[in-house]
Coordinates of C-alpha atoms in Angstrom, one line a residue:
M1 CA -9.2 -2.4 21.3
K2 CA -7.8 0.6 19.8
V3 CA -10.5 2.1 16.5
V4 CA -9.5 4.7 13.7
V5 CA -12.9 6.1 13.2
S6 CA -14.1 8.9 10.9
A7 CA -14.2 12.0 13.2
C8 CA -17.3 13.1 11.6
L9 CA -19.0 10.1 13.3
L10 CA -17.8 11.3 16.9
G11 CA -19.9 14.8 16.0
E12 CA -16.7 16.7 14.7
N13 CA -17.6 19.0 12.3
C14 CA -15.8 18.2 9.5
K15 CA -18.6 17.4 6.9
Y16 CA -18.0 19.1 3.6
S17 CA -21.4 21.2 4.7
G18 CA -19.5 21.8 7.8
G19 CA -21.8 19.6 10.1
N20 CA -21.3 16.1 11.3
N21 CA -22.5 12.6 11.4
L22 CA -23.1 12.1 15.1
D23 CA -23.8 8.2 15.6
P24 CA -25.3 7.3 18.8
R25 CA -24.1 3.6 18.1
V26 CA -20.6 4.5 17.2
T27 CA -20.5 6.3 20.4
E28 CA -21.6 3.6 22.2
F29 CA -19.4 1.1 20.8
L30 CA -16.4 3.2 21.7
R31 CA -17.0 3.1 25.0
E32 CA -15.2 0.1 25.4
H33 CA -12.6 0.7 23.1
E34 CA -10.2 3.7 22.3
A35 CA -11.1 5.9 19.5
I36 CA -8.6 7.5 16.9
P37 CA -10.7 10.2 15.3
V38 CA -9.7 11.2 11.6
C39 CA -11.0 13.3 9.0
P40 CA -8.9 12.4 5.8
E41 CA -10.3 14.8 3.9
V42 CA -9.6 17.5 6.5
L43 CA -5.6 15.8 7.1
G44 CA -5.3 15.9 3.2
G45 CA -5.5 20.0 3.4
L46 CA -9.3 20.4 2.4
P47 CA -11.3 23.3 4.2
V48 CA -14.7 22.8 5.9
P49 CA -16.8 23.7 4.7
R50 CA -15.9 22.5 1.0
V51 CA -17.6 21.9 -2.2
P52 CA -19.1 18.3 -2.4
A53 CA -16.9 15.8 -4.2
E54 CA -17.5 12.3 -5.5
I55 CA -15.5 9.7 -7.4
V56 CA -15.2 10.0 -11.2
D57 CA -13.4 7.6 -13.2
G58 CA -11.3 6.8 -10.3
V59 CA -10.5 10.2 -9.7
V60 CA -12.0 12.4 -6.8
M61 CA -13.6 15.4 -8.4
E62 CA -15.8 18.4 -6.8
R63 CA -19.0 19.1 -8.1
D64 CA -18.1 22.2 -10.0
G65 CA -15.3 20.2 -11.5
A66 CA -12.1 20.9 -9.8
R67 CA -9.6 17.9 -9.2
V68 CA -9.0 17.0 -5.6
D69 CA -7.9 13.7 -5.8
E70 CA -4.4 14.7 -4.8
A71 CA -5.9 16.1 -1.5
F72 CA -8.2 13.2 -0.7
R73 CA -5.1 10.6 -1.2
R74 CA -2.4 12.9 1.1
G75 CA -5.2 13.0 3.6
A76 CA -6.2 9.1 3.1
A77 CA -2.0 8.5 3.4
I78 CA -1.7 10.6 6.8
A79 CA -5.0 9.0 8.2
L80 CA -3.4 5.3 7.5
E81 CA -0.2 6.2 9.1
R82 CA -1.9 7.5 12.3
A83 CA -3.9 4.5 12.6
K84 CA -0.8 2.1 12.3
Q85 CA 1.4 4.1 14.5
E86 CA -1.6 3.6 17.0
G87 CA -1.9 0.3 16.6
A88 CA -5.6 0.2 15.6
G89 CA -6.9 -3.1 13.5
L90 CA -10.4 -1.7 13.4
A91 CA -12.1 0.9 11.6
I92 CA -15.6 2.5 11.8
L93 CA -16.1 4.8 8.9
Q94 CA -18.9 7.2 7.5
P95 CA -20.8 5.1 4.7
R96 CA -21.2 6.4 1.0
S97 CA -18.3 9.0 1.8
P98 CA -15.6 9.4 -1.1
S99 CA -13.0 9.0 1.5
C100 CA -14.8 6.7 4.1
G101 CA -17.5 4.7 2.1
A102 CA -16.8 0.8 2.8
K103 CA -19.7 -0.9 0.9
Q104 CA -21.0 2.1 -1.2
V105 CA -20.1 5.5 -3.0
Y106 CA -21.8 7.7 -5.1
D107 CA -21.7 7.3 -8.7
G108 CA -19.9 10.3 -9.7
T109 CA -22.6 12.1 -11.7
F110 CA -23.6 14.1 -8.3
S111 CA -27.5 12.9 -8.5
G112 CA -27.5 11.1 -5.3
R113 CA -27.1 7.5 -7.0
K114 CA -25.2 5.1 -5.3
I115 CA -23.0 2.3 -6.3
A116 CA -20.9 -0.6 -5.1
G117 CA -17.5 0.6 -4.3
M118 CA -14.8 1.9 -1.8
G119 CA -13.7 5.9 -0.7
V120 CA -10.2 6.4 -1.0
F121 CA -9.1 6.1 2.4
A122 CA -11.3 2.8 3.0
R123 CA -9.6 1.0 -0.1
L124 CA -5.9 2.0 1.6
L125 CA -7.4 0.5 4.7
A126 CA -8.6 -2.3 3.3
E127 CA -5.2 -3.1 1.2
N128 CA -3.2 -2.5 4.6
G129 CA -5.6 -5.4 6.4
F130 CA -7.8 -3.4 8.8
R131 CA -11.5 -4.6 9.0
I132 CA -13.3 -2.1 8.4
L133 CA -17.2 -1.3 9.6
E134 CA -19.7 1.3 8.9
P135 CA -22.3 2.4 11.8
E136 CA -25.3 -0.3 10.8
D137 CA -22.6 -2.9 11.3
L138 CA -22.1 -2.5 14.8
P139 CA -23.7 -4.6 17.5

Protein backbone atom coordinates (compact mmCIF):
# COMPACT_ATOMS: atom_id res chain seq x y z
CA MET A 1 0.00 0.00 0.00
CA LYS A 2 1.18 3.53 -0.78
CA VAL A 3 0.97 5.98 2.10
CA VAL A 4 1.30 9.74 1.92
CA VAL A 5 3.14 10.89 5.04
CA SER A 6 4.20 14.17 6.60
CA ALA A 7 7.90 14.35 5.70
CA CYS A 8 8.82 15.62 9.17
CA LEU A 9 7.62 12.30 10.64
CA LEU A 10 10.29 10.56 8.58
CA GLY A 11 13.06 12.81 9.90
CA GLU A 12 13.11 15.46 7.18
CA ASN A 13 14.06 18.82 8.67
CA CYS A 14 11.09 20.72 7.26
CA LYS A 15 9.35 21.81 10.47
CA TYR A 16 8.78 25.52 11.05
CA SER A 17 11.63 25.43 13.60
CA GLY A 18 14.01 23.77 11.13
CA GLY A 19 13.83 20.42 12.91
CA ASN A 20 11.74 17.31 12.42
CA ASN A 21 9.25 15.06 14.20
CA LEU A 22 10.87 11.69 13.49
CA ASP A 23 8.49 9.05 14.82
CA PRO A 24 9.59 5.40 15.20
CA ARG A 25 5.97 4.20 15.04
CA VAL A 26 5.69 5.71 11.56
CA THR A 27 9.00 4.37 10.28
CA GLU A 28 8.15 0.91 11.63
CA PHE A 29 4.69 0.93 9.99
CA LEU A 30 6.18 2.04 6.68
CA ARG A 31 8.59 -0.91 6.54
CA GLU A 32 5.70 -2.81 4.97
CA HIS A 33 4.34 0.05 2.85
CA GLU A 34 5.59 2.54 0.29
CA ALA A 35 5.98 6.06 1.70
CA ILE A 36 5.23 9.20 -0.27
CA PRO A 37 6.74 11.95 1.91
CA VAL A 38 5.34 15.47 1.53
CA CYS A 39 5.61 18.77 3.36
CA PRO A 40 2.75 20.93 2.10
CA GLU A 41 4.26 24.06 3.65
CA VAL A 42 7.55 23.64 1.78
CA LEU A 43 5.70 22.62 -1.40
CA GLY A 44 3.76 25.89 -1.07
CA GLY A 45 7.01 27.86 -1.12
CA LEU A 46 7.58 28.54 2.57
CA PRO A 47 11.16 28.51 3.89
CA VAL A 48 12.73 26.34 6.58
CA PRO A 49 12.86 27.61 9.25
CA ARG A 50 9.80 29.88 9.18
CA VAL A 51 7.64 31.89 11.55
CA PRO A 52 5.10 29.68 13.37
CA ALA A 53 1.61 29.78 11.84
CA GLU A 54 -1.87 28.93 13.07
CA ILE A 55 -5.35 29.01 11.61
CA VAL A 56 -7.07 32.25 12.66
CA ASP A 57 -10.75 32.52 11.70
CA GLY A 58 -10.22 30.07 8.84
CA VAL A 59 -7.10 31.82 7.49
CA VAL A 60 -3.51 30.68 8.08
CA MET A 61 -1.54 33.50 9.70
CA GLU A 62 2.00 33.73 11.05
CA ARG A 63 2.58 34.74 14.65
CA ASP A 64 3.82 38.14 13.43
CA GLY A 65 0.52 38.77 11.62
CA ALA A 66 1.60 37.92 8.07
CA ARG A 67 -1.01 36.05 6.04
CA VAL A 68 0.39 32.77 4.61
CA ASP A 69 -2.93 31.14 3.71
CA GLU A 70 -2.24 31.13 -0.03
CA ALA A 71 1.08 29.29 0.39
CA PHE A 72 -0.53 26.71 2.71
CA ARG A 73 -3.39 26.07 0.27
CA ARG A 74 -1.10 25.94 -2.76
CA GLY A 75 1.17 23.43 -1.01
CA ALA A 76 -1.81 21.33 0.11
CA ALA A 77 -3.09 21.18 -3.47
CA ILE A 78 0.35 20.12 -4.77
CA ALA A 79 0.68 17.45 -2.06
CA LEU A 80 -2.85 16.17 -2.78
CA GLU A 81 -2.06 15.90 -6.48
CA ARG A 82 1.13 13.97 -5.69
CA ALA A 83 -0.80 11.59 -3.41
CA LYS A 84 -3.40 10.99 -6.12
CA GLN A 85 -0.81 10.47 -8.86
CA GLU A 86 1.04 7.94 -6.71
CA GLY A 87 -2.19 6.07 -5.91
CA ALA A 88 -2.09 6.53 -2.14
CA GLY A 89 -5.26 5.92 -0.17
CA LEU A 90 -3.92 6.39 3.34
CA ALA A 91 -2.21 9.36 4.97
CA ILE A 92 -0.20 9.57 8.18
CA LEU A 93 0.02 13.19 9.26
CA GLN A 94 1.73 15.32 11.91
CA PRO A 95 -0.70 16.13 14.73
CA ARG A 96 -1.76 19.72 15.50
CA SER A 97 -0.11 21.21 12.41
CA PRO A 98 -1.98 23.99 10.55
CA SER A 99 -1.31 21.87 7.44
CA CYS A 100 -1.49 18.30 8.65
CA GLY A 101 -3.41 18.21 11.94
CA ALA A 102 -6.20 15.66 11.50
CA LYS A 103 -7.95 15.87 14.89
CA GLN A 104 -6.72 19.04 16.56
CA VAL A 105 -5.04 22.31 15.63
CA TYR A 106 -3.84 25.22 17.70
CA ASP A 107 -6.58 27.75 18.37
CA GLY A 108 -5.11 30.72 16.50
CA THR A 109 -4.02 32.67 19.58
CA PHE A 110 -0.43 31.35 19.59
CA SER A 111 -0.92 30.44 23.25
CA GLY A 112 -0.41 26.68 22.83
CA ARG A 113 -4.12 25.96 23.33
CA LYS A 114 -5.52 23.20 21.11
CA ILE A 115 -9.01 22.87 19.66
CA ALA A 116 -10.79 20.23 17.59
CA GLY A 117 -10.15 20.86 13.92
CA MET A 118 -8.18 19.98 10.83
CA GLY A 119 -5.25 21.56 9.06
CA VAL A 120 -5.50 22.73 5.46
CA PHE A 121 -3.91 19.61 3.91
CA ALA A 122 -5.70 17.17 6.22
CA ARG A 123 -9.06 18.71 5.32
CA LEU A 124 -8.28 18.52 1.60
CA LEU A 125 -7.32 14.85 1.92
CA ALA A 126 -10.50 14.07 3.86
CA GLU A 127 -12.63 15.86 1.26
CA ASN A 128 -10.98 13.66 -1.39
CA GLY A 129 -11.69 10.37 0.36
CA PHE A 130 -8.34 9.63 1.97
CA ARG A 131 -8.17 7.75 5.25
CA ILE A 132 -6.10 9.82 7.68
CA LEU A 133 -4.16 8.61 10.69
CA GLU A 134 -1.84 10.29 13.15
CA PRO A 135 1.16 8.40 14.61
CA GLU A 136 -0.76 7.57 17.82
CA ASP A 137 -3.35 5.71 15.72
CA LEU A 138 -0.81 3.20 14.40
CA PRO A 139 -0.74 -0.33 15.82
